[in-house]
Short mmCIF file of C-alpha atoms and ligand atoms in Angstrom, two decimals:
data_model
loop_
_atom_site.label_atom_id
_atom_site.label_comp_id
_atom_site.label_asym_id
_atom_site.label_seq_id
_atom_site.Cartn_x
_atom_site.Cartn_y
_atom_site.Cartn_z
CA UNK A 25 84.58 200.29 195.61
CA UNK A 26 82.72 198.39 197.97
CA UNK A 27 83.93 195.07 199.22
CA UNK A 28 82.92 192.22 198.46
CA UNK A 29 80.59 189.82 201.08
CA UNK A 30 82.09 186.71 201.19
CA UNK A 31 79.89 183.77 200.93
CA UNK A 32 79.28 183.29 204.51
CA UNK A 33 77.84 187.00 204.44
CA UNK A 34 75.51 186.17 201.60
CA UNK A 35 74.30 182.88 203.22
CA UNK A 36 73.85 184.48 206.61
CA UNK A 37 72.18 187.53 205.26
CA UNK A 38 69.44 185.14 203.06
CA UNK A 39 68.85 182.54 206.52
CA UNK A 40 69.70 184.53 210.15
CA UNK A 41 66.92 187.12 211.56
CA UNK A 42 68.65 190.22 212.68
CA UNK A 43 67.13 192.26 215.38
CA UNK A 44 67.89 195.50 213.59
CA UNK A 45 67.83 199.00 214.80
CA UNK A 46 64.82 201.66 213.51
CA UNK A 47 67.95 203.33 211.09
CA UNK A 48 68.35 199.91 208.70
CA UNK A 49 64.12 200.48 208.42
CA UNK A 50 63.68 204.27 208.12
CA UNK A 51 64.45 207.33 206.07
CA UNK A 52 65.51 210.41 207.49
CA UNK A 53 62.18 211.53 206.34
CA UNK A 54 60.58 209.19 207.86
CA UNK A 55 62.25 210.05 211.37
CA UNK A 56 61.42 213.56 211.07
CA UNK A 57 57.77 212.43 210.26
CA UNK A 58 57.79 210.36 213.35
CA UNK A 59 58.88 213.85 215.15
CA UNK A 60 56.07 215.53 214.27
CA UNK A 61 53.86 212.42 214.67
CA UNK A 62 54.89 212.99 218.07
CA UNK A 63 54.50 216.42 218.90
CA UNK A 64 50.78 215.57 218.90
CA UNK A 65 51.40 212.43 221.25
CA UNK A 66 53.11 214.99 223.47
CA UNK A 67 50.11 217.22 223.76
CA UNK A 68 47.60 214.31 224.52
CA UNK A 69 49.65 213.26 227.13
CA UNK A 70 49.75 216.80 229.02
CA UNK A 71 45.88 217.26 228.20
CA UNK A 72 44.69 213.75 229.09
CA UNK A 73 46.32 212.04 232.27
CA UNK A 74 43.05 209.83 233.15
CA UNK A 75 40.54 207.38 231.75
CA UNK A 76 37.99 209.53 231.77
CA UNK A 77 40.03 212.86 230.38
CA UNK A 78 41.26 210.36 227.40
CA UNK A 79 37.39 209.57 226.63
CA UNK A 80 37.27 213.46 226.40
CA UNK A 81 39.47 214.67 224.55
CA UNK A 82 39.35 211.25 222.19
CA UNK A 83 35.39 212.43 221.58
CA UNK A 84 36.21 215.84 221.29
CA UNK A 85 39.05 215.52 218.40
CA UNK A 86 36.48 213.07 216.71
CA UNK A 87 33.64 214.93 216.15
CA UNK A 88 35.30 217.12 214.86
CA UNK A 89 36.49 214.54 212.35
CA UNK A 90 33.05 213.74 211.57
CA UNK A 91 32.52 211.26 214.45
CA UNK A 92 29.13 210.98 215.51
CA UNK A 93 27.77 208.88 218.68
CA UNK A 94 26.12 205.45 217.78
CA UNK A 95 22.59 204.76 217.48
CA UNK A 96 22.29 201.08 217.13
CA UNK A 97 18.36 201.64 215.48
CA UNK A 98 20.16 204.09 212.48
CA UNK A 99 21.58 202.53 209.69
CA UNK A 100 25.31 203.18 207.93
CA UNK A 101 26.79 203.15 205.37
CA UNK A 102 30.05 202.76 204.41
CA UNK A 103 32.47 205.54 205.36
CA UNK A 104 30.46 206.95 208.50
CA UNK A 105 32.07 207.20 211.39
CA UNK A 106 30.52 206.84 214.78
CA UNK A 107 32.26 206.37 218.44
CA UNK A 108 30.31 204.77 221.87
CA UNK A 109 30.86 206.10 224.94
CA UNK A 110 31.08 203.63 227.91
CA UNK A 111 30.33 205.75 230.99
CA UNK A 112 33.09 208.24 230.30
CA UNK A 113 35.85 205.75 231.49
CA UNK A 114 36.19 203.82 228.31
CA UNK A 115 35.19 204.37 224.17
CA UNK A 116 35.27 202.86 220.88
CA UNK A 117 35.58 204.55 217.70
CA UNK A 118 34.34 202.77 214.16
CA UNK A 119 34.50 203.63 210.71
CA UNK A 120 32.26 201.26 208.50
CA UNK A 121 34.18 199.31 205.65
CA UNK A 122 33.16 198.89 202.15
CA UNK A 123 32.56 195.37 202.99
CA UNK A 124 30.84 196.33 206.61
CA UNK A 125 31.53 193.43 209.09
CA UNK A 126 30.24 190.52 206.51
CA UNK A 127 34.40 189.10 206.87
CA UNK A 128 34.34 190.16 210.63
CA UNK A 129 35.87 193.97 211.98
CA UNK A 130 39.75 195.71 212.19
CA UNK A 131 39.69 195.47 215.92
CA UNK A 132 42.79 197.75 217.58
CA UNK A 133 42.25 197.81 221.54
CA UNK A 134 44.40 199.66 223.75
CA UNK A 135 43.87 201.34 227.62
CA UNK A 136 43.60 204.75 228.74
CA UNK A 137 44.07 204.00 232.75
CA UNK A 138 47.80 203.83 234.02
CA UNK A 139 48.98 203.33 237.28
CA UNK A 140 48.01 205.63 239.90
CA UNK A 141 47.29 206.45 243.49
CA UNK A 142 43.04 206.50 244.15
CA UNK A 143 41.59 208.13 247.17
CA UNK A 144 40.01 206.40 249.76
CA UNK A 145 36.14 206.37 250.05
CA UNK A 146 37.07 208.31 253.72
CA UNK A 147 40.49 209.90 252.16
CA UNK A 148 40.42 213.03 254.61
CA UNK A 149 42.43 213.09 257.72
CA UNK A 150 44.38 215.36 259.95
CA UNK A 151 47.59 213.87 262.41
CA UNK A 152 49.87 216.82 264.51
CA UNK A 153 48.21 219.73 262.33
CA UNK A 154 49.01 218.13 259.09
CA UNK A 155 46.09 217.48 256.81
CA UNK A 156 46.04 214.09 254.71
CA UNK A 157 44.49 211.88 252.02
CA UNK A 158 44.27 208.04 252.89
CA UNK A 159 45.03 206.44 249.18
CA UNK A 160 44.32 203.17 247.80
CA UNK A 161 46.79 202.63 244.84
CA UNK A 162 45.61 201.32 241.43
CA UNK A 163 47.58 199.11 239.42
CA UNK A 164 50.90 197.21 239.99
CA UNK A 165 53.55 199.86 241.10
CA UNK A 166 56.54 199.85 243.08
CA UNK A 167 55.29 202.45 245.77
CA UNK A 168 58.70 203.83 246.82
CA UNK A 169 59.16 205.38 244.02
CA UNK A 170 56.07 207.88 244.43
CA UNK A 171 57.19 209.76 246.92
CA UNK A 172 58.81 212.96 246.79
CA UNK A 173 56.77 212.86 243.64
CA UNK A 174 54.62 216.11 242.81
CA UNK A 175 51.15 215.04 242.17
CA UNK A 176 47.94 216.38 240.63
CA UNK A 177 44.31 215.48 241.71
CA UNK A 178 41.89 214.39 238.82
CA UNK A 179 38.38 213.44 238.97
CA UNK A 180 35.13 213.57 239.45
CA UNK A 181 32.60 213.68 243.28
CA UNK A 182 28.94 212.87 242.86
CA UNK A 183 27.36 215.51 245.67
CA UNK A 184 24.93 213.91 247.32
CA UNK A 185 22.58 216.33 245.71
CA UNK A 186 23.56 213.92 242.16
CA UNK A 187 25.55 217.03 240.60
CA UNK A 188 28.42 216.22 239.07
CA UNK A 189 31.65 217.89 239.88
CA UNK A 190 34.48 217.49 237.83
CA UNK A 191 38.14 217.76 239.63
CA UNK A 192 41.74 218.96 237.82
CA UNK A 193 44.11 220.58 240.34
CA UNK A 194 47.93 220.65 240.21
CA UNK A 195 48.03 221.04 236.20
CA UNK A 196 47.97 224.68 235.64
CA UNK A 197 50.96 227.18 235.97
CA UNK A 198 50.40 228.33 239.71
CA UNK A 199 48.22 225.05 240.92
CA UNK A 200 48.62 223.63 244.17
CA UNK A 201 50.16 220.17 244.03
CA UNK A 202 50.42 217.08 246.71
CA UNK A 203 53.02 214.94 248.08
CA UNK A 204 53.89 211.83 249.99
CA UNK A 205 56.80 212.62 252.29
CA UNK A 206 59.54 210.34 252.57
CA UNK A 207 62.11 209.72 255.66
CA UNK A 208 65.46 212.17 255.92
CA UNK A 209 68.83 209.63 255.20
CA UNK A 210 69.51 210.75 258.70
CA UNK A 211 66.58 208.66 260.65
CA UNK A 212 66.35 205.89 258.11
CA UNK A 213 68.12 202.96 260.20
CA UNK A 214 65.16 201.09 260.70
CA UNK A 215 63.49 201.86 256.86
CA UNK A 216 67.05 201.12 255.56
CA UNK A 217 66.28 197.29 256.19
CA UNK A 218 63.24 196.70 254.92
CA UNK A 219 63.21 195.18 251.40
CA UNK A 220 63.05 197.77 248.46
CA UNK A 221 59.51 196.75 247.99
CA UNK A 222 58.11 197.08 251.19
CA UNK A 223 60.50 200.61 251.71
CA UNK A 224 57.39 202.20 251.58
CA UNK A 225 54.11 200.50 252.42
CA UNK A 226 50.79 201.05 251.58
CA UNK A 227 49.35 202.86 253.97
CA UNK A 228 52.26 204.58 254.30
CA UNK A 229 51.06 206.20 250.30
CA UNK A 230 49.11 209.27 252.61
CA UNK A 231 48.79 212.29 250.78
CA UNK A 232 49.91 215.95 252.29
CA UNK A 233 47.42 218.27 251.60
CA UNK A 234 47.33 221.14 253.87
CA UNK A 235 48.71 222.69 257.66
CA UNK A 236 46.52 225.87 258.57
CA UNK A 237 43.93 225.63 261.11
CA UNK A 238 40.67 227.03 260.62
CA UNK A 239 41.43 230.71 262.62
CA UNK A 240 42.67 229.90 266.02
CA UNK A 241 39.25 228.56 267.22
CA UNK A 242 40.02 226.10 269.77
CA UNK A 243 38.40 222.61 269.28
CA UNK A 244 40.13 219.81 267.20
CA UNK A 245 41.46 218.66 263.29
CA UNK A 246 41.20 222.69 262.89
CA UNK A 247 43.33 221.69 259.43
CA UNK A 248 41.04 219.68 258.21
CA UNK A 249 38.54 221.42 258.61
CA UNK A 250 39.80 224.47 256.88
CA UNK A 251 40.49 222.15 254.04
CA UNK A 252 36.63 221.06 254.31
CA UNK A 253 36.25 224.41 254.10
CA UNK A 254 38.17 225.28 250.96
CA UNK A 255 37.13 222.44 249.12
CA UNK A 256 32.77 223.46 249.73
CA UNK A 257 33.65 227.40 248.35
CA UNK A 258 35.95 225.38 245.57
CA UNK A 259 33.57 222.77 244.51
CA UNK A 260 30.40 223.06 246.86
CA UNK A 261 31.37 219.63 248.32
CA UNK A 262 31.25 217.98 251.91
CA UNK A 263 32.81 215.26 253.57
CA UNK A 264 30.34 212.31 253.02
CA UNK A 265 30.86 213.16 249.10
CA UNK A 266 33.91 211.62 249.02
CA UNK A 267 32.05 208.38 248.87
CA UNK A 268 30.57 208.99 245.80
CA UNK A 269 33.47 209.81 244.02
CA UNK A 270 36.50 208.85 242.19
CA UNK A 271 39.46 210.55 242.56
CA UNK A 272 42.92 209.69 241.30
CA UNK A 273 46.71 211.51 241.95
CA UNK A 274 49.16 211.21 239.23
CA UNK A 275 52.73 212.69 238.65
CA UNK A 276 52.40 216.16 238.30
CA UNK A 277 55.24 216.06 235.98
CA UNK A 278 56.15 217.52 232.85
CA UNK A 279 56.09 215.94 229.27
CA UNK A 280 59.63 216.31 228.26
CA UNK A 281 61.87 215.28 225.34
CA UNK A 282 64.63 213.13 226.45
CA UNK A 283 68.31 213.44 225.34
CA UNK A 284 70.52 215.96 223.70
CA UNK A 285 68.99 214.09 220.54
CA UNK A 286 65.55 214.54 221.34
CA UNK A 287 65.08 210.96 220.94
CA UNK A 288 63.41 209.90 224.20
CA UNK A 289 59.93 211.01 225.31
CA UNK A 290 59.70 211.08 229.37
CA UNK A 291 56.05 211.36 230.57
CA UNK A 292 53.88 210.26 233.52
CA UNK A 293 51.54 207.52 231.95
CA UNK A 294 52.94 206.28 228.34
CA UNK A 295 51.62 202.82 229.32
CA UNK A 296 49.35 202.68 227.89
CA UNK A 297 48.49 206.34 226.16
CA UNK A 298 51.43 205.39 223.97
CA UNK A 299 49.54 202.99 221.96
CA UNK A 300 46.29 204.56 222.71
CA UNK A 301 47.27 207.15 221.23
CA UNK A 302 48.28 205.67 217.92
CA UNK A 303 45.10 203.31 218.01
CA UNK A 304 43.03 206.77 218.06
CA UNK A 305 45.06 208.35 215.20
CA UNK A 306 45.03 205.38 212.94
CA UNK A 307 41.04 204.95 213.43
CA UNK A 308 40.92 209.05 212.84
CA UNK A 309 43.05 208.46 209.39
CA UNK A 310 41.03 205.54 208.26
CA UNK A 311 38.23 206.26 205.38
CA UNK A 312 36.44 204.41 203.52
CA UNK A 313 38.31 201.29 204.82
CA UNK A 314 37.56 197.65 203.68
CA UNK A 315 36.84 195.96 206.60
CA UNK A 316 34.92 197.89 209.35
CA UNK A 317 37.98 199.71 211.57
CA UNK A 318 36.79 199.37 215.46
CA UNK A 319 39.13 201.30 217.73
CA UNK A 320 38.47 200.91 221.32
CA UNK A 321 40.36 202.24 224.20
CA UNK A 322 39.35 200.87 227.55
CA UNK A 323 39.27 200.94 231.56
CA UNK A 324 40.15 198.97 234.42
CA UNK A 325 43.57 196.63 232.15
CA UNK A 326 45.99 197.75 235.05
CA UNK A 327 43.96 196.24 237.68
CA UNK A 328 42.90 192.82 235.42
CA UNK A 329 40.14 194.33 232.95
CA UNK A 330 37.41 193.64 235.31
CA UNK A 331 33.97 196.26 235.81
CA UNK A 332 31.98 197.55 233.20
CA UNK A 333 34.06 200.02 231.70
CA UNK A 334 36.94 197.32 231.41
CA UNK A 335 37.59 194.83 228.36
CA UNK A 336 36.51 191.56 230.26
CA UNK A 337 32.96 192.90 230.01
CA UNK A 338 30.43 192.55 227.07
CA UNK A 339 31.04 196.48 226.09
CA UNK A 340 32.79 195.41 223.19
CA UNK A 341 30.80 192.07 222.01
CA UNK A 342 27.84 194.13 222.03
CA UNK A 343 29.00 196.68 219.83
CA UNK A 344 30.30 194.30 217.50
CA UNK A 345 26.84 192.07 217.88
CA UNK A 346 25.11 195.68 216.78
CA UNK A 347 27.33 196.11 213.84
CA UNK A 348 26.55 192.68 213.04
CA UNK A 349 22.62 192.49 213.58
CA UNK A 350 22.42 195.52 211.46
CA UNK A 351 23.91 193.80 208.24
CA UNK A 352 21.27 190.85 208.85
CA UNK A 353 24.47 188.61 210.51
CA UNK A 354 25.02 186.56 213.33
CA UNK A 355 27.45 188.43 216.12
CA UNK A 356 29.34 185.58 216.89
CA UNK A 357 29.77 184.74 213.39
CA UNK A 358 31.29 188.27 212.67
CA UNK A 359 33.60 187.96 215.82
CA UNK A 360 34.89 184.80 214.52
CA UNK A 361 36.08 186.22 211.54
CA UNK A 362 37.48 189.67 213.41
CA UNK A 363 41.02 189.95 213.76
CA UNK A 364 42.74 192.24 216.86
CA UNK A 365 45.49 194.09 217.47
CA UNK A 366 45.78 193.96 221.08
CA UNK A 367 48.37 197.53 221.39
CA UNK A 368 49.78 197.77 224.41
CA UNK A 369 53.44 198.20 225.64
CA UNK A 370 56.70 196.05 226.63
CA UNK A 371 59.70 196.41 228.87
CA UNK A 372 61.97 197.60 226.64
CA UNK A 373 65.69 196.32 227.15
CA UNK A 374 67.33 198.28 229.97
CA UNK A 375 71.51 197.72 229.88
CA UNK A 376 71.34 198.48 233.59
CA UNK A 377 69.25 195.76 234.36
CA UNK A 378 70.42 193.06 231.63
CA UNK A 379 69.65 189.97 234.10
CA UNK A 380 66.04 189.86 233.45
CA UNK A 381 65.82 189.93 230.20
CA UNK A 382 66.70 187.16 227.20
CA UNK A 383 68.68 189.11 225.15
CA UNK A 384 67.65 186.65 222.04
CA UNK A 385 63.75 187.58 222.68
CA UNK A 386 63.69 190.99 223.80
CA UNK A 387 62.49 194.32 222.74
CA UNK A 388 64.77 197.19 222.20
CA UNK A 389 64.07 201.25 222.28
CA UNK A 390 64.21 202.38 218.15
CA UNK A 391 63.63 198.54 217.24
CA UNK A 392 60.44 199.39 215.71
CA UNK A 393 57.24 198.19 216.86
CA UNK A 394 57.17 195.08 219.25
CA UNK A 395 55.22 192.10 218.48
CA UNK A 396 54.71 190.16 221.59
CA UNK A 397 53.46 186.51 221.16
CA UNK A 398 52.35 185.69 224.38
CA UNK A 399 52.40 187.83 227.76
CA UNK A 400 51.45 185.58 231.38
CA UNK A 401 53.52 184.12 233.65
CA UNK A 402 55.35 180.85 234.98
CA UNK A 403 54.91 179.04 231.64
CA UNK A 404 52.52 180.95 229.80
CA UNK A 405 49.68 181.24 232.51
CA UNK A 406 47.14 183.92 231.77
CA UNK A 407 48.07 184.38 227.91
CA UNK A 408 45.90 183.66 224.83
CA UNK A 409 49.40 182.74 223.13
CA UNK A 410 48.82 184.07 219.18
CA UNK A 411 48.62 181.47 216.94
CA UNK A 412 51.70 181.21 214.50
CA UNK A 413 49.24 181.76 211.92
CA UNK A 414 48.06 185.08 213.25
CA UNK A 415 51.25 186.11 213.74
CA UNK A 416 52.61 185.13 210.40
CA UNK A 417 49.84 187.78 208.30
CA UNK A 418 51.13 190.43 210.80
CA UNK A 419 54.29 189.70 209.97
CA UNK A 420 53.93 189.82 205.87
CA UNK A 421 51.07 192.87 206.81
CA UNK A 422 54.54 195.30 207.88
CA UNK A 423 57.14 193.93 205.76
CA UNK A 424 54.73 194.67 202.70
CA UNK A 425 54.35 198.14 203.85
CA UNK A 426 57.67 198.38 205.54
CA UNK A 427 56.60 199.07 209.08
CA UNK A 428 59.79 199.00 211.52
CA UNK A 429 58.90 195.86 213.81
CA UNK A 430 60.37 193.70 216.07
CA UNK A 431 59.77 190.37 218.64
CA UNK A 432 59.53 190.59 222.04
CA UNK A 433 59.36 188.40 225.07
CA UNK A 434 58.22 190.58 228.58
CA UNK A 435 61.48 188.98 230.54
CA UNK A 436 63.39 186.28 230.91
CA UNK A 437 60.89 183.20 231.98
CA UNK A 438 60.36 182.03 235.47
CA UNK A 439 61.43 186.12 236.00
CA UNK A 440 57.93 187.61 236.36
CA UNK A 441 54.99 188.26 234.03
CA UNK A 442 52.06 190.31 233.12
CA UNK A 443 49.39 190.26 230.88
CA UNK A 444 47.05 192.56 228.85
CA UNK A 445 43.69 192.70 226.91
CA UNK A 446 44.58 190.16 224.61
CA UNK A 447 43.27 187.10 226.45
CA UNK A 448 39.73 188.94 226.98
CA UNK A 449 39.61 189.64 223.34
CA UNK A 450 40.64 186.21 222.07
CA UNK A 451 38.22 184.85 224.54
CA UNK A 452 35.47 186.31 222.27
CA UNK A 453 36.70 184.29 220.01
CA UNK A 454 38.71 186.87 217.64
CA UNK A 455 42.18 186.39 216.56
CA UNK A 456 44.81 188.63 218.66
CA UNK A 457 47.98 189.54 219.21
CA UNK A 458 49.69 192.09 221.22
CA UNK A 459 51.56 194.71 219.63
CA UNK A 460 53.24 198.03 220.50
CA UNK A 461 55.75 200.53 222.22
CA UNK A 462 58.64 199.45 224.10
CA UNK A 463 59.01 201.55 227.56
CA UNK A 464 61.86 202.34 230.06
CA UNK A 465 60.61 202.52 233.60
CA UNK A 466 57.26 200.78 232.91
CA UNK A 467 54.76 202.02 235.79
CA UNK A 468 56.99 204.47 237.69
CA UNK A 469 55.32 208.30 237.69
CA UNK A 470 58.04 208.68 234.82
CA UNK A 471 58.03 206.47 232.10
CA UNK A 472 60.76 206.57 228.80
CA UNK A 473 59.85 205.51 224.93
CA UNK A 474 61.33 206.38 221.63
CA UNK A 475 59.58 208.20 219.31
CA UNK A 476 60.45 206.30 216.25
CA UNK A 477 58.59 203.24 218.39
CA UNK A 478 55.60 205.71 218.50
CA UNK A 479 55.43 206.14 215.12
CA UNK A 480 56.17 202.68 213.74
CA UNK A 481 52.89 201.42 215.82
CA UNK A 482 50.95 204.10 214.53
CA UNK A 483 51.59 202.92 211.51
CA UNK A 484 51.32 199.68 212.42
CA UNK A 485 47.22 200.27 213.80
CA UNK A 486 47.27 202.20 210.12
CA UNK A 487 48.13 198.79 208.20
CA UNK A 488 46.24 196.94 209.77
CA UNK A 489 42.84 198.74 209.63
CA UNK A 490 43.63 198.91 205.94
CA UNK A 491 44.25 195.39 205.82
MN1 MN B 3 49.57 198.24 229.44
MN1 MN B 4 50.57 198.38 232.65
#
């Protein structure tokens, strides 16, 4: 017979919020759904390890859902489903509600760029008969811990002839990779005192690329220019290209479950693919919604959302201004009444590293999705801050449909910061609020999540476009 809660169990189960693992929320049917749920996650991530190889594949698996690109002179009708492709870097997918946009769109935004290590616009170098790429990196990263790294090149050159040549080396079974080379234990004295931050500097981040001369010709940079050499048979480039082109190296590493339990997904780039991912999905599953469903996955949010391509541009406005103009409304009217799920991730509580963290207001691995309030730093600087409001119809929106959720602070205050789309979004005057996947390891070339977390902000994007 079970025993019986005494009365200060009853009161404290009716009054105190619990921050309750994934296991009080989820059937074991449910877990094994999230399994599968991520066996698909796992192949996006080893197809798609770039903005512009998201945009692909994203496109590719949509029209063959039916997606077609938009043509803001055609009209829709409820049901179709269209996606806009913003220079290959960024795209949004829509599926047009019942009610179109007359009580404003289902906006889910998440980003498709991690952190990475770009080229140089003059990359190409050789010192002692070793051939190197300068690199500038992209994003916020903690550069000693990309080297000894493998790493794969992705991108695309713009000969000077305008062809286009698309680049994807160190992937494949039997690739070439790259690496940065670190300093033996033996001769690291003088690196040994640096800070951990500045153990490895910037332009210390020089790719190794190559060490045979071209024959035995005498003259000098005979390395490099045998790599000059491969790289015009490979892809009919020269030097000067490398101007016109972007070109990005990322962990070369595999996509692996974590665990003897299989719990744990370790992958280069879950921030933010992780919510990406489920942002796609849930716009894919959507039909015949309510309220237009506008998924867009952008550019440029590691590096402050700036450029074209990124979400502090018009990109999305004018989409949503389209939408609107085509159903005889205002576009800022029908922003006003959009609501946003801004899905990106948060540091997930590491016991390691307790000390930054609130242990009242963090986010924990199998918690469930993570709402976060407000991102920023140093007293909520750089935040739009969702309104209590807001936050209370999420709230109800994934009890009601039993969504495994949790709150979230990113770290202890006065500890650090960071921000995301949100602000750009609310900014347009749209209500937001971030929302998605807590991650081990955030920005290092091997990131950790849960797959229940996956899953329970898939079908948190799912809700809410429903909503
Ligand atoms: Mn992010
Ligand atoms: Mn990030």
């Amino acid at each position: 017979m079970a025993k019986e809660q005494s009365q200060a169990e009853l009161l404290s189960e009716k009054l105190s919020a619990k921050n309750e693992h994934f296991c009080k929320a989820m059937s074991d049917e449910e877990v094994k759904k999230a399994d599968e749920y991520c066996e698909g996650y796992k192949d996006f991530l080893r197809r798609a390890k770039t903005e512009r190889e998201c945009v692909e594949y994203m496109i590719a698996r949509a029209q063959s859902q039916g997606f077609t690109a938009y043509d803001s002179k055609k009209p829709y009708a409820p049901g179709d489903r269209v996606y806009l492709n913003n220079r290959g870097k960024s795209v949004i997918f829509a599926v047009m509600g019942k009610k179109g946009v007359s009580e404003g769109a289902r906006i889910v935004a998440s980003h498709i760029d991690s952190p990475r290590l770009d080229l140089k616009p003059m990359p190409l170098y050789e010192d002692s008969e070793l051939g190197y790429f300068k690199t500038h990196y992209y994003g916020g990263i903690k550069k000693y811990q990309w080297v000894t790294v493998p790493l794969s090149l992705h991108g695309v050159v713009i000969r000077g002839d305008g062809e286009s040549v698309k680049v994807n080396i160190g992937e494949d079974p039997g690739d070439p990779q790259f690496v940065i080379t670190d300093l033996l234990p033996h001769l690291d004295k003088e690196q040994g005192k640096r800070t951990l931050l500045e153990g490895i500097k910037g332009e210390e981040l020089n790719i190794l690329i190559g060490s045979r001369p071209f024959k035995s010709d005498s003259g000098s940079d005979l390395v490099k220019l045998n790599i000059l050499k491969i790289l015009n048979e490979k892809y009919g480039i020269v030097e000067k290209d490398f101007i016109s082109a972007e070109l990005e190296l990322v962990p070369a590493l595999p996509v692996s479950d974590i665990g003897f339990d299989r719990s744990l997904i370790g992958a280069y780039g879950h921030d933010d693919r992780v919510c990406a991912y489920p942002a796609f999905t849930a716009a894919m599953a959507s039909e015949e919604p309510e309220h237009t469903v506008v998924a867009v996955l952008s550019d440029k949010e590691e590096i402050g959302s700036d450029g074209n391509t990124g979400l502090n541009s018009s990109y999305l406005k004018y989409f949503i201004y389209d939408l609107a103009e085509a159903e005889g409304l205002r576009g800022r009217d029908v922003l006003s009444m959009s609501e946003c799920l801004s899905a990106d991730v948060n540091a997930g509580f590491d016991p390691t590293f307790p000390s930054v963290h609130d242990k009242l207001n963090c986010c924990n691995l199998n918690h469930g999705a993570v709402i976060t309030k407000y991102t920023g730093a140093r007293g909520k600087s750089g935040t739009s801050d969702a309104s209590a409001e807001f936050v209370g119809k999420i709230r109800r929106m994934l009890d009601a449909a039993h969504v495994s959720w949790q709150i979230g602070e990113l770290g202890k205050v006065d500890e650090g910061g960071g921000g995301t789309v949100a602000m750009y979004i609310a900014n347009l005057n749209v209500d937001v609020v971030d929302l998605g996947v807590p991650v081990l390891s955030m920005h290092a070339p091997y990131e950790i999540v849960a797959k229940t977390d996956v899953y329970s902000t898939y079908r948190a994007c799912f809700e809410f476009f429903r909503s």
